[in-house]
Structures are given as structure tokens and as C-alpha cells.
Amino acid sequence: MFKIMRKYALLYGMFIKNCLIAQMEFRGNFMMSLLVESVYLLAKLLYVLVVFRTDLHVDGIPPEGLLLFIGMHTVVTGIYVGLFFTNFTKIPEYIKDGSLDLMLTKPVSLQFMASLRYVDLALPIPDILVGFVMVGIGWHAMDIPLTFLQLMGFFLLLLVSVVITYCLMIIPALLSFWFVQTGSVSEIAHSVWDANNFPMAIYPAWVRRIGTFVIPLFLITNFGPMFLLGQLSWLYAGLALAGSLLLFTAVRLLWKQAVKGYSSASS
Amino acid sequence: MNRHRLYMAVFSMGIQHSMEYRFHFFLGLLGAAFPILVQYFIWTAVYQHSGQTALFSYSYGQIILYTILAGLVSKLIATQFEHQIADDIKNGGLNKYLIKPMSYFGYRLVSFFGQKAIYYGITALLLIAIIWLASARDVLDVQAVRLILFAFTLWGALLLNFLIAYCICASAFYLQEISYFFVITSLLVNILSGGMFPLEIFGESVVKALQYTPFPYTIYFPVNVLSGKTEAAAMYQGLLIQCGWILVFFWLSRLTWRVSMKKYSAVGG
Amino acid sequence: MDFIRVRELHKSFVYYRKEAGLKNSLKNLFARKSLVKEAVKSVSFDIGPGECVGFLGPNGAGKTTTLKMLSGILYPTSGEADVLGYVPWERKNEFKRQFSIVMGQKNQLWWDLPASESIYLNKCIYDVEDDLYRRSLAELSEMLDVQELLNVQVRRLSLGERMKMELIAALIHRPRLLYLDEPTIGLDFPSQKKVREFLKYYNEQFGATILLTSHYMKDVEDLCKRTIIINKGSLLYDGDLHKINDLFGEQKIIKLRFSEPVAEQRLAKFGKIVSSDDYYAVLELPKYRLKEVSRAVLDSFPIVDWTIEDMPIEESISMLYRKELVGEFVG
């Protein structure tokens, strides 16, 4: 078990190193990626502008406190575009051009190879930077004590967010095992993604329930800040962790099913 | 006569193309619906909390109407040909058109309108539903003049947005890696056109400054003509300015392309 | 003991026919016409250790599908296979570590990186020991004469050089079994030759078993003592490529050149006319008629020049494709 973990950690390290070398090859593209993500970030910051200009309070949380949520969303978006986005757009290509065939013959997990091979080191920089700044401002403004326990809880829930992000956003890519055109599905997934830009308290109760229990989208950005604001107990944090692992197992099974179909239906 | 038939053929090819991707278009509409929904909830929270009847000079109903209309219009006027043009420039596809009895500009314009014809119809249907709903709820005071002017400015917006995008495409003659560039410009143009939020959120002075740019005349202006936020006099003035911008960009696109084309032929692409 | 044992392997898949037009697209939405294609039909063979076997067949014959089943990429519809003591489509890691597959049309090397990076990644994936890795890399790159190119980005390499790198990446873990799918496709003649020589050397030096598909006969002819010919999913021939002519009772070819025009119909009674114009004709006939026909032809026509040849192997193979007599010629 330990040996396998070490092998995968080693491989992931090589993936990162490879991607770094390749990205440094095209410095122009690197700068362009930075710029693109910055413009997207700018569009998101428009929401911040609206929040502050209207002095919006949600559930009694002042604009500075809302930065915790918007910042968390921005951080997770950065992690998503850095670790997963490139891979998830490539999975349909692997299926179409048959690169998946070669990966199937390697003695490592196919899901690992196909969904984590590429790491983008330019895209996440503006998001993660600005996101953490926003979280920091919110943290300070809401007088949240900076203790080890608080930090640990926050980073645990950030981990939960990353796992859920992986599980939810890979679904459009998984659909490409069955359907040819999935571009518009991932487009929809990306527009749903931005529903997380605000605390879920602004949505009606039924939307909140769907977003928490059916498609646990709201867990991604809400639980971290809610924990910091004292609205979430450790019990719920633990439940969220368990839920995310359950979700991961489900996605794992779905993946295996998809690959099984691929192996029996194609020639 | 022959010329006319040729353009008709390209136009109908555009229509067929859009028919092929109609499924994509409907999913795209669904995709556009989500940000509108999210904004709807945000604005609802904002107005509930502030307790004021008007923010940024918009009433609650007006801002929701603006959000929906701006979402629809930006979907309608969106251009998707940037990559094809860049491809034509980079891989020598342009040469085909240099020898045809049809200008590249004409081809792109006619095929763009062909592709948009059906969407224009669908958007019109959706708009009728929205206008009817809005007037039933007393958010919108429907006036025939405004409807007619809106229809006009919407065509104008389509044309203007086409011309702006076409000008931007000329940069493919000079830039190596172009796909990122288009993402940035289209998003920025959308923001400055009021596609995400009404321009008033940037403050009075920014709105004033933007009035001197072409961008508000693609989304912000047509939407406000319909919603009644634009004064009657400003409406006609705006229409004239929109026409002016169209002429300017028409001239600008010819100029940039002529200059770039010279370079292209000189290199012998 | 057999290395590879294949019994009654069968692969069919369903595909949908789409008719053009809006009306038909709507119809397809509700009731799609599904058709079954039999890609591989009850194929059986055994391959021993160290053998080098070539799969020959036209495009779409089922060569690649067979190879994919033997490497575990695809599940068969029915039938059995035992490769190195494993069922390939169970995809055990112990099995995967012992073979390698190279596809001429797909690359596993990353374009923007030097090949050495991708090769090193494979070393980690296959858990190759450090010193074995160093030794293999040195050996393979020397054999292929590409030591200098290992640290050059793959996209700067020529097609032939890229193929050599693919081979090193595929062989770095010293597989006992190597599958090659069209390894020389698109390569220029010297590169083709170099790749063939290398594979031959690798096969002899390390005793590795090689299974190769190609539609270039030359690949198979040079490398493999044994050839399996497949067409339309069925196995047509299994044996030495050079003995394939025996199947057709040793046909011979006579080429004739005339000094005056000769009408085609006058030649018909002497054998099958392969080609002819007024001054030139090619006839195909069984060996036993050779003497009689030669004499008759020389007597009755104004011959300037004439030759007698064996039937070319390509000709025999395409005759085999045309016959489609399943199982008839399996030797």
C-alpha cells in the first residue's frame, strides 16, 4: 500500500515536472494564460464591485465577510483550472483519437493517467493569489481567530472542495464515452460552476437542498467559510469529508463502467 | 444578378450550418440561462437587503429585465468565426478567396447573417414571451415605437459586433498564438458592452466615458431602448450614433484588412 | 509451452447508420438503424516463445482489432485467449509489465518534451530498476543510433527519428512480448529499413516474441518467418509467406512482346489474360501447361521477346483475398 502510494506520488511529481518544462518552452503562451485567467478574474471581481457598492448583507454577513465566500470560490476555481481543467478537456480527445488505447496497456491506474496527466502552472496563479487575499481580508474583517484548529478545519474543507470539484467536473468528460459531442455539456457545467460565487444563502431553500444533497456543488465554496464563521460544526465538516469520499467512490465506479463500455463497443 | 445569387447561396449555407448545430445552440441557451439565474438571485438579495426601490437608477423589475435581455442579446450577437478567420489567415485559406469573384469580407458577413437568421427568429420568440410577461407584471410599458426601434438597433448591434470582431481578427496577421487573444477580447468587449451587468455599476463617470466608445451600442443600448430606460430623444440620437459607429468600423475594417493583406501578399502566404 | 494461445476469438460491434437530411435526423433520434459489424470472426492460432509473426491484410481486415484484444484494450465478443499465462482483458498489472504495444499512428511521446523525459516516465510507470534502465537506454539508443537525439524535443525530430524514440520508450522495460501495429507507416524507405533491422535484431538478441501487423508486405517478408493473413475478420492463411504460391498449384506468368499487333481473343485459349495491348501480353497459367503453351505461342505469334516468371506473392495474396474461402487454406 505504502509502496503504491509512493509510486503514484513519484509519478505525479514527474507529471508536474514535465508540464513545467513544456510550459517554459512557450513563455509567450505562459504569459497569455496568465492574462486570460486574469481577465476572467476581473469579470468575477465585478460581482465584488456590486456587493460593495450596494453594501450587500447576506444573513447578516457584511460585504467583507462575503469576501470569504467569493475568495474561496476563486481559490477553488484556480485549483480546478490548474489541476483538472486541461485533463478533462483532453479526455474526449483521448477517446476520439484512440490515445486511450495506449494508456490502457500501462501498469498504472487509467483514471490516474487520463485525468491527472496535465498540470497547468500559469492559469491558477491569479486566482489563487487574489482568492487567498480575499479570504484573508474576510478572515481579518470578521475577527476570526487565527488558530491552528481554525486553519486545519479550513484546509480540510478545502481538500473536500477539491475532491468534490474533481468528481463533479469530470462528469461531462465521462459522458464523452457514450456521446460524441459533449462540448455544450461542459459549457453548461462551467456556467453552473459560477453559481458558487456567492453564499448559498441567497438561493431559495429548494435550490440549496439540491445543491447540497443531490449535486453537492454548494459544499465546494460554502462549507469552508461557514466553518470559519462558526455556522458549521466539526460534525458537519466530518460528514462533508465522508460525503466527498463517497462521491469519489461513485465516480470511480462510473469511470470503470465507462471504460468497460469502451472496451466492448469499439473496434 | 450572378453576384446576388452567389450571396444568397452563402446565406443559405449559413442557415444550414446553424441548423446543424441547433442542438448545440439550445444547450448554449441553457448554459446562458444559468448565469442569468444566478444574477437573478443575487439582485433579489441585493434589493431585499437594501430596501431601496432603485439601485443604480434601476428598479428591481428593471434590473431583472436588463439581466435577462442582456444575456439573450449577448448570446445572439456572439461571433464564433474568429478561429476560422485566424485559420484562413495562418494556413493560406485566404488565397481561395483572393481569386473568387467575392470579397472575403462579403463572404464572412453574409454567412454570419445566415447563421444568425434562425437565432434571430428564436430570440424574437423568446423576447415576445418575456415582453409579454414583463408588461403583465407592469415592469415594462410596451410602446410600439420602442419595439420597432429595438428591432432596428438589434440588427445594428449584430452588424456592429460583427465589424468589431472582424477588425480584431486582423490581428491574426501579426500575432503568433491567437486563440487566447480572442478569449480575452471577447470577454472584455462583453463586459464593456454591458453584457454582464448594466454599465451603471461602474459609476456615473465610466458610463459617460463609455458612451464615447462603440461597445454600449451592441448590448447596453438596445436593451435599454426596449426597457424604456433610454429617453425618447436619446433613443434617436443613440440610433444615429450606432449608425455612425457602424460606418466607422466598416471603414476601419476595410483599412486594417487592406493594410494587413498587403503584408500577407508580400510575404507570399 | 505456447506463449500465446488464441481460440475462436470473435469481435463484433454495433454501429449506427445515419442518413443525411433533417427528416432522417429526426427519425434517427427515435429509431436508429443499428448494424452489426463482425470485425474478427473465430480466429484461432498459437504462437511460441521467440517467434516473430506478421499479420497481413488490407485496411479494416481485423488485424488491429485482434492485436487490441491480445493486449487487453478490447474485450472480445466471444472466444478465449491466453497470453503469457494471463487473460489479456483482465488487465493485470503483472501482465502489462511484460509486454508493450507500439502503434505507428499513435504516439505516446510528449511533443514539447525531449524524448528522454517520456522514456524516463515509462521507467517509473513500469518500475524499472535504475541500473537496468541505464543499461537498456544506452543499448537501445546505440542500436538505433539516436544517442544524440534523446535530449531534443520530439516535435523537432523527423518522423523516422520519432518512431525510433517510440521504440525505445516501448522497450525500456524489456518486454518479453512486443506488439507492433503498422510500425513503418509513413516512414521513408531508409527509416523503414532501419526499423525493420532493429526489430529483427531485438527479436534475435533478446528472444522477444514479436507480433506485427502491416499492410506492407515488405515488413512481413523481411522480418517474419510466419505470416497470418486476415481479411474481413477471417483468418485465410497461416504459414511461411514464401510458400503461399503453393496454394494455387504453382501458377506461372508468361510475358510476351510482339512485332505486329495481336488481337486479344486469339490469346484467350492459352491461359488467363492478365493484361494485354496490341504489342504486349501477360498470361497466367498452371505450371503443367507451361511447355505446351510456350511451344504453341512461339509457333503461332510474331514473338520478339518472352519471359517466364513465378507468380508474385502480392498476386497470390490478393487472389487469397478474393477467394474468401474461410479456413480452406489454413496450413
PDB file of N, CA and C in Angstrom, chain C residues 172-225:
ATOM      1  N   ILE C 172      11.823  -0.017 -22.964  1.00  0.00           N
ATOM      2  CA  ILE C 172      12.684   0.323 -21.837  1.00  0.00           C
ATOM      3  C   ILE C 172      12.502  -0.653 -20.672  1.00  0.00           C
ATOM      4  N   HIS C 173      11.337  -1.283 -20.596  1.00  0.00           N
ATOM      5  CA  HIS C 173      11.135  -2.245 -19.512  1.00  0.00           C
ATOM      6  C   HIS C 173      11.382  -3.682 -19.972  1.00  0.00           C
ATOM      7  N   ARG C 174      12.066  -3.818 -21.101  1.00  0.00           N
ATOM      8  CA  ARG C 174      12.435  -5.135 -21.625  1.00  0.00           C
ATOM      9  C   ARG C 174      11.267  -6.115 -21.693  1.00  0.00           C
ATOM     10  N   PRO C 175      10.239  -5.769 -22.448  1.00  0.00           N
ATOM     11  CA  PRO C 175       9.092  -6.674 -22.531  1.00  0.00           C
ATOM     12  C   PRO C 175       9.472  -7.977 -23.241  1.00  0.00           C
ATOM     13  N   ARG C 176       8.835  -9.055 -22.800  1.00  0.00           N
ATOM     14  CA  ARG C 176       9.089 -10.335 -23.466  1.00  0.00           C
ATOM     15  C   ARG C 176       8.254 -10.448 -24.728  1.00  0.00           C
ATOM     16  N   LEU C 177       7.253  -9.597 -24.815  1.00  0.00           N
ATOM     17  CA  LEU C 177       6.314  -9.680 -25.929  1.00  0.00           C
ATOM     18  C   LEU C 177       6.110  -8.280 -26.472  1.00  0.00           C
ATOM     19  N   LEU C 178       6.223  -8.159 -27.770  1.00  0.00           N
ATOM     20  CA  LEU C 178       6.084  -6.838 -28.382  1.00  0.00           C
ATOM     21  C   LEU C 178       5.047  -6.894 -29.492  1.00  0.00           C
ATOM     22  N   TYR C 179       4.033  -6.033 -29.359  1.00  0.00           N
ATOM     23  CA  TYR C 179       3.051  -5.904 -30.431  1.00  0.00           C
ATOM     24  C   TYR C 179       3.375  -4.650 -31.216  1.00  0.00           C
ATOM     25  N   LEU C 180       3.337  -4.758 -32.521  1.00  0.00           N
ATOM     26  CA  LEU C 180       3.595  -3.577 -33.355  1.00  0.00           C
ATOM     27  C   LEU C 180       2.460  -3.427 -34.353  1.00  0.00           C
ATOM     28  N   ASP C 181       1.813  -2.280 -34.338  1.00  0.00           N
ATOM     29  CA  ASP C 181       0.722  -2.047 -35.270  1.00  0.00           C
ATOM     30  C   ASP C 181       1.185  -1.046 -36.315  1.00  0.00           C
ATOM     31  N   GLU C 182       1.403  -1.514 -37.517  1.00  0.00           N
ATOM     32  CA  GLU C 182       1.867  -0.671 -38.616  1.00  0.00           C
ATOM     33  C   GLU C 182       3.076   0.184 -38.202  1.00  0.00           C
ATOM     34  N   PRO C 183       4.168  -0.440 -37.783  1.00  0.00           N
ATOM     35  CA  PRO C 183       5.268   0.360 -37.239  1.00  0.00           C
ATOM     36  C   PRO C 183       5.988   1.201 -38.280  1.00  0.00           C
ATOM     37  N   THR C 184       5.848   0.880 -39.562  1.00  0.00           N
ATOM     38  CA  THR C 184       6.620   1.629 -40.554  1.00  0.00           C
ATOM     39  C   THR C 184       5.746   2.571 -41.367  1.00  0.00           C
ATOM     40  N   ILE C 185       4.513   2.759 -40.925  1.00  0.00           N
ATOM     41  CA  ILE C 185       3.587   3.569 -41.726  1.00  0.00           C
ATOM     42  C   ILE C 185       4.105   5.005 -41.846  1.00  0.00           C
ATOM     43  N   GLY C 186       4.105   5.497 -43.059  1.00  0.00           N
ATOM     44  CA  GLY C 186       4.503   6.884 -43.299  1.00  0.00           C
ATOM     45  C   GLY C 186       5.996   7.149 -43.265  1.00  0.00           C
ATOM     46  N   LEU C 187       6.801   6.143 -42.979  1.00  0.00           N
ATOM     47  CA  LEU C 187       8.246   6.387 -42.901  1.00  0.00           C
ATOM     48  C   LEU C 187       8.877   6.331 -44.296  1.00  0.00           C
ATOM     49  N   ASP C 188       9.998   7.034 -44.467  1.00  0.00           N
ATOM     50  CA  ASP C 188      10.690   6.934 -45.745  1.00  0.00           C
ATOM     51  C   ASP C 188      11.458   5.610 -45.808  1.00  0.00           C
ATOM     52  N   PHE C 189      11.936   5.298 -46.985  1.00  0.00           N
ATOM     53  CA  PHE C 189      12.471   3.964 -47.191  1.00  0.00           C
ATOM     54  C   PHE C 189      13.647   3.615 -46.256  1.00  0.00           C
ATOM     55  N   PRO C 190      14.654   4.493 -46.108  1.00  0.00           N
ATOM     56  CA  PRO C 190      15.769   4.141 -45.210  1.00  0.00           C
ATOM     57  C   PRO C 190      15.316   3.941 -43.765  1.00  0.00           C
ATOM     58  N   SER C 191      14.383   4.765 -43.297  1.00  0.00           N
ATOM     59  CA  SER C 191      13.897   4.596 -41.922  1.00  0.00           C
ATOM     60  C   SER C 191      13.164   3.274 -41.767  1.00  0.00           C
ATOM     61  N   GLN C 192      12.350   2.945 -42.777  1.00  0.00           N
ATOM     62  CA  GLN C 192      11.653   1.653 -42.733  1.00  0.00           C
ATOM     63  C   GLN C 192      12.640   0.516 -42.564  1.00  0.00           C
ATOM     64  N   LYS C 193      13.703   0.612 -43.344  1.00  0.00           N
ATOM     65  CA  LYS C 193      14.691  -0.448 -43.337  1.00  0.00           C
ATOM     66  C   LYS C 193      15.369  -0.537 -41.973  1.00  0.00           C
ATOM     67  N   LYS C 194      15.707   0.619 -41.441  1.00  0.00           N
ATOM     68  CA  LYS C 194      16.397   0.679 -40.150  1.00  0.00           C
ATOM     69  C   LYS C 194      15.512   0.081 -39.051  1.00  0.00           C
ATOM     70  N   VAL C 195      14.238   0.454 -39.066  1.00  0.00           N
ATOM     71  CA  VAL C 195      13.321  -0.057 -38.049  1.00  0.00           C
ATOM     72  C   VAL C 195      13.208  -1.578 -38.166  1.00  0.00           C
ATOM     73  N   ARG C 196      13.104  -2.052 -39.395  1.00  0.00           N
ATOM     74  CA  ARG C 196      12.996  -3.492 -39.606  1.00  0.00           C
ATOM     75  C   ARG C 196      14.233  -4.223 -39.087  1.00  0.00           C
ATOM     76  N   GLU C 197      15.399  -3.669 -39.415  1.00  0.00           N
ATOM     77  CA  GLU C 197      16.644  -4.301 -38.975  1.00  0.00           C
ATOM     78  C   GLU C 197      16.713  -4.354 -37.456  1.00  0.00           C
ATOM     79  N   PHE C 198      16.290  -3.246 -36.842  1.00  0.00           N
ATOM     80  CA  PHE C 198      16.324  -3.196 -35.387  1.00  0.00           C
ATOM     81  C   PHE C 198      15.413  -4.252 -34.781  1.00  0.00           C
ATOM     82  N   LEU C 199      14.218  -4.346 -35.319  1.00  0.00           N
ATOM     83  CA  LEU C 199      13.257  -5.305 -34.760  1.00  0.00           C
ATOM     84  C   LEU C 199      13.788  -6.727 -34.905  1.00  0.00           C
ATOM     85  N   LYS C 200      14.394  -6.999 -36.034  1.00  0.00           N
ATOM     86  CA  LYS C 200      14.948  -8.320 -36.274  1.00  0.00           C
ATOM     87  C   LYS C 200      16.040  -8.620 -35.237  1.00  0.00           C
ATOM     88  N   TYR C 201      16.883  -7.614 -35.039  1.00  0.00           N
ATOM     89  CA  TYR C 201      17.973  -7.755 -34.085  1.00  0.00           C
ATOM     90  C   TYR C 201      17.427  -7.966 -32.677  1.00  0.00           C
ATOM     91  N   TYR C 202      16.421  -7.164 -32.327  1.00  0.00           N
ATOM     92  CA  TYR C 202      15.844  -7.250 -30.988  1.00  0.00           C
ATOM     93  C   TYR C 202      15.227  -8.632 -30.759  1.00  0.00           C
ATOM     94  N   ASN C 203      14.555  -9.121 -31.775  1.00  0.00           N
ATOM     95  CA  ASN C 203      13.934 -10.428 -31.718  1.00  0.00           C
ATOM     96  C   ASN C 203      14.982 -11.518 -31.501  1.00  0.00           C
ATOM     97  N   GLU C 204      16.086 -11.431 -32.227  1.00  0.00           N
ATOM     98  CA  GLU C 204      17.102 -12.473 -32.127  1.00  0.00           C
ATOM     99  C   GLU C 204      17.924 -12.339 -30.853  1.00  0.00           C
ATOM    100  N   GLN C 205      18.305 -11.099 -30.526  1.00  0.00           N
ATOM    101  CA  GLN C 205      19.182 -10.854 -29.395  1.00  0.00           C
ATOM    102  C   GLN C 205      18.522 -11.195 -28.057  1.00  0.00           C
ATOM    103  N   PHE C 206      17.301 -10.733 -27.885  1.00  0.00           N
ATOM    104  CA  PHE C 206      16.638 -10.883 -26.586  1.00  0.00           C
ATOM    105  C   PHE C 206      15.602 -12.000 -26.570  1.00  0.00           C
ATOM    106  N   GLY C 207      15.419 -12.632 -27.694  1.00  0.00           N
ATOM    107  CA  GLY C 207      14.449 -13.718 -27.749  1.00  0.00           C
ATOM    108  C   GLY C 207      13.033 -13.252 -27.513  1.00  0.00           C
ATOM    109  N   ALA C 208      12.781 -11.974 -27.779  1.00  0.00           N
ATOM    110  CA  ALA C 208      11.438 -11.455 -27.551  1.00  0.00           C
ATOM    111  C   ALA C 208      10.496 -11.928 -28.646  1.00  0.00           C
ATOM    112  N   THR C 209       9.277 -12.182 -28.262  1.00  0.00           N
ATOM    113  CA  THR C 209       8.262 -12.564 -29.225  1.00  0.00           C
ATOM    114  C   THR C 209       7.691 -11.304 -29.851  1.00  0.00           C
ATOM    115  N   ILE C 210       7.560 -11.312 -31.161  1.00  0.00           N
ATOM    116  CA  ILE C 210       7.047 -10.113 -31.829  1.00  0.00           C
ATOM    117  C   ILE C 210       5.831 -10.462 -32.664  1.00  0.00           C
ATOM    118  N   LEU C 211       4.792  -9.659 -32.502  1.00  0.00           N
ATOM    119  CA  LEU C 211       3.603  -9.774 -33.347  1.00  0.00           C
ATOM    120  C   LEU C 211       3.460  -8.458 -34.060  1.00  0.00           C
ATOM    121  N   LEU C 212       3.393  -8.509 -35.376  1.00  0.00           N
ATOM    122  CA  LEU C 212       3.403  -7.251 -36.099  1.00  0.00           C
ATOM    123  C   LEU C 212       2.318  -7.230 -37.149  1.00  0.00           C
ATOM    124  N   THR C 213       1.624  -6.134 -37.262  1.00  0.00           N
ATOM    125  CA  THR C 213       0.643  -6.019 -38.330  1.00  0.00           C
ATOM    126  C   THR C 213       1.165  -5.017 -39.332  1.00  0.00           C
ATOM    127  N   SER C 214       0.795  -5.215 -40.557  1.00  0.00           N
ATOM    128  CA  SER C 214       1.238  -4.276 -41.576  1.00  0.00           C
ATOM    129  C   SER C 214       0.418  -4.516 -42.817  1.00  0.00           C
ATOM    130  N   HIS C 215       0.284  -3.486 -43.639  1.00  0.00           N
ATOM    131  CA  HIS C 215      -0.206  -3.838 -44.956  1.00  0.00           C
ATOM    132  C   HIS C 215       0.893  -3.691 -45.995  1.00  0.00           C
ATOM    133  N   TYR C 216       2.114  -3.408 -45.516  1.00  0.00           N
ATOM    134  CA  TYR C 216       3.264  -3.502 -46.424  1.00  0.00           C
ATOM    135  C   TYR C 216       3.782  -4.923 -46.357  1.00  0.00           C
ATOM    136  N   MET C 217       3.800  -5.588 -47.489  1.00  0.00           N
ATOM    137  CA  MET C 217       4.261  -6.957 -47.462  1.00  0.00           C
ATOM    138  C   MET C 217       5.734  -7.035 -47.082  1.00  0.00           C
ATOM    139  N   LYS C 218       6.464  -5.988 -47.453  1.00  0.00           N
ATOM    140  CA  LYS C 218       7.908  -5.998 -47.245  1.00  0.00           C
ATOM    141  C   LYS C 218       8.252  -6.165 -45.756  1.00  0.00           C
ATOM    142  N   ASP C 219       7.515  -5.463 -44.892  1.00  0.00           N
ATOM    143  CA  ASP C 219       7.746  -5.583 -43.454  1.00  0.00           C
ATOM    144  C   ASP C 219       7.706  -7.039 -43.027  1.00  0.00           C
ATOM    145  N   VAL C 220       6.642  -7.673 -43.438  1.00  0.00           N
ATOM    146  CA  VAL C 220       6.396  -9.035 -43.004  1.00  0.00           C
ATOM    147  C   VAL C 220       7.400  -9.990 -43.649  1.00  0.00           C
ATOM    148  N   GLU C 221       7.663  -9.762 -44.916  1.00  0.00           N
ATOM    149  CA  GLU C 221       8.549 -10.641 -45.671  1.00  0.00           C
ATOM    150  C   GLU C 221       9.961 -10.646 -45.050  1.00  0.00           C
ATOM    151  N   ASP C 222      10.433  -9.446 -44.666  1.00  0.00           N
ATOM    152  CA  ASP C 222      11.789  -9.339 -44.131  1.00  0.00           C
ATOM    153  C   ASP C 222      11.919  -9.903 -42.724  1.00  0.00           C
ATOM    154  N   LEU C 223      10.872  -9.697 -41.932  1.00  0.00           N
ATOM    155  CA  LEU C 223      11.005  -9.938 -40.505  1.00  0.00           C
ATOM    156  C   LEU C 223      10.513 -11.301 -40.050  1.00  0.00           C
ATOM    157  N   CYS C 224       9.443 -11.748 -40.661  1.00  0.00           N
ATOM    158  CA  CYS C 224       8.710 -12.846 -40.046  1.00  0.00           C
ATOM    159  C   CYS C 224       8.791 -14.110 -40.877  1.00  0.00           C
ATOM    160  N   LYS C 225       9.155 -15.194 -40.201  1.00  0.00           N
ATOM    161  CA  LYS C 225       9.142 -16.483 -40.877  1.00  0.00           C
ATOM    162  C   LYS C 225       7.710 -16.923 -41.093  1.00  0.00           C
TER     163      LYS C 225
END
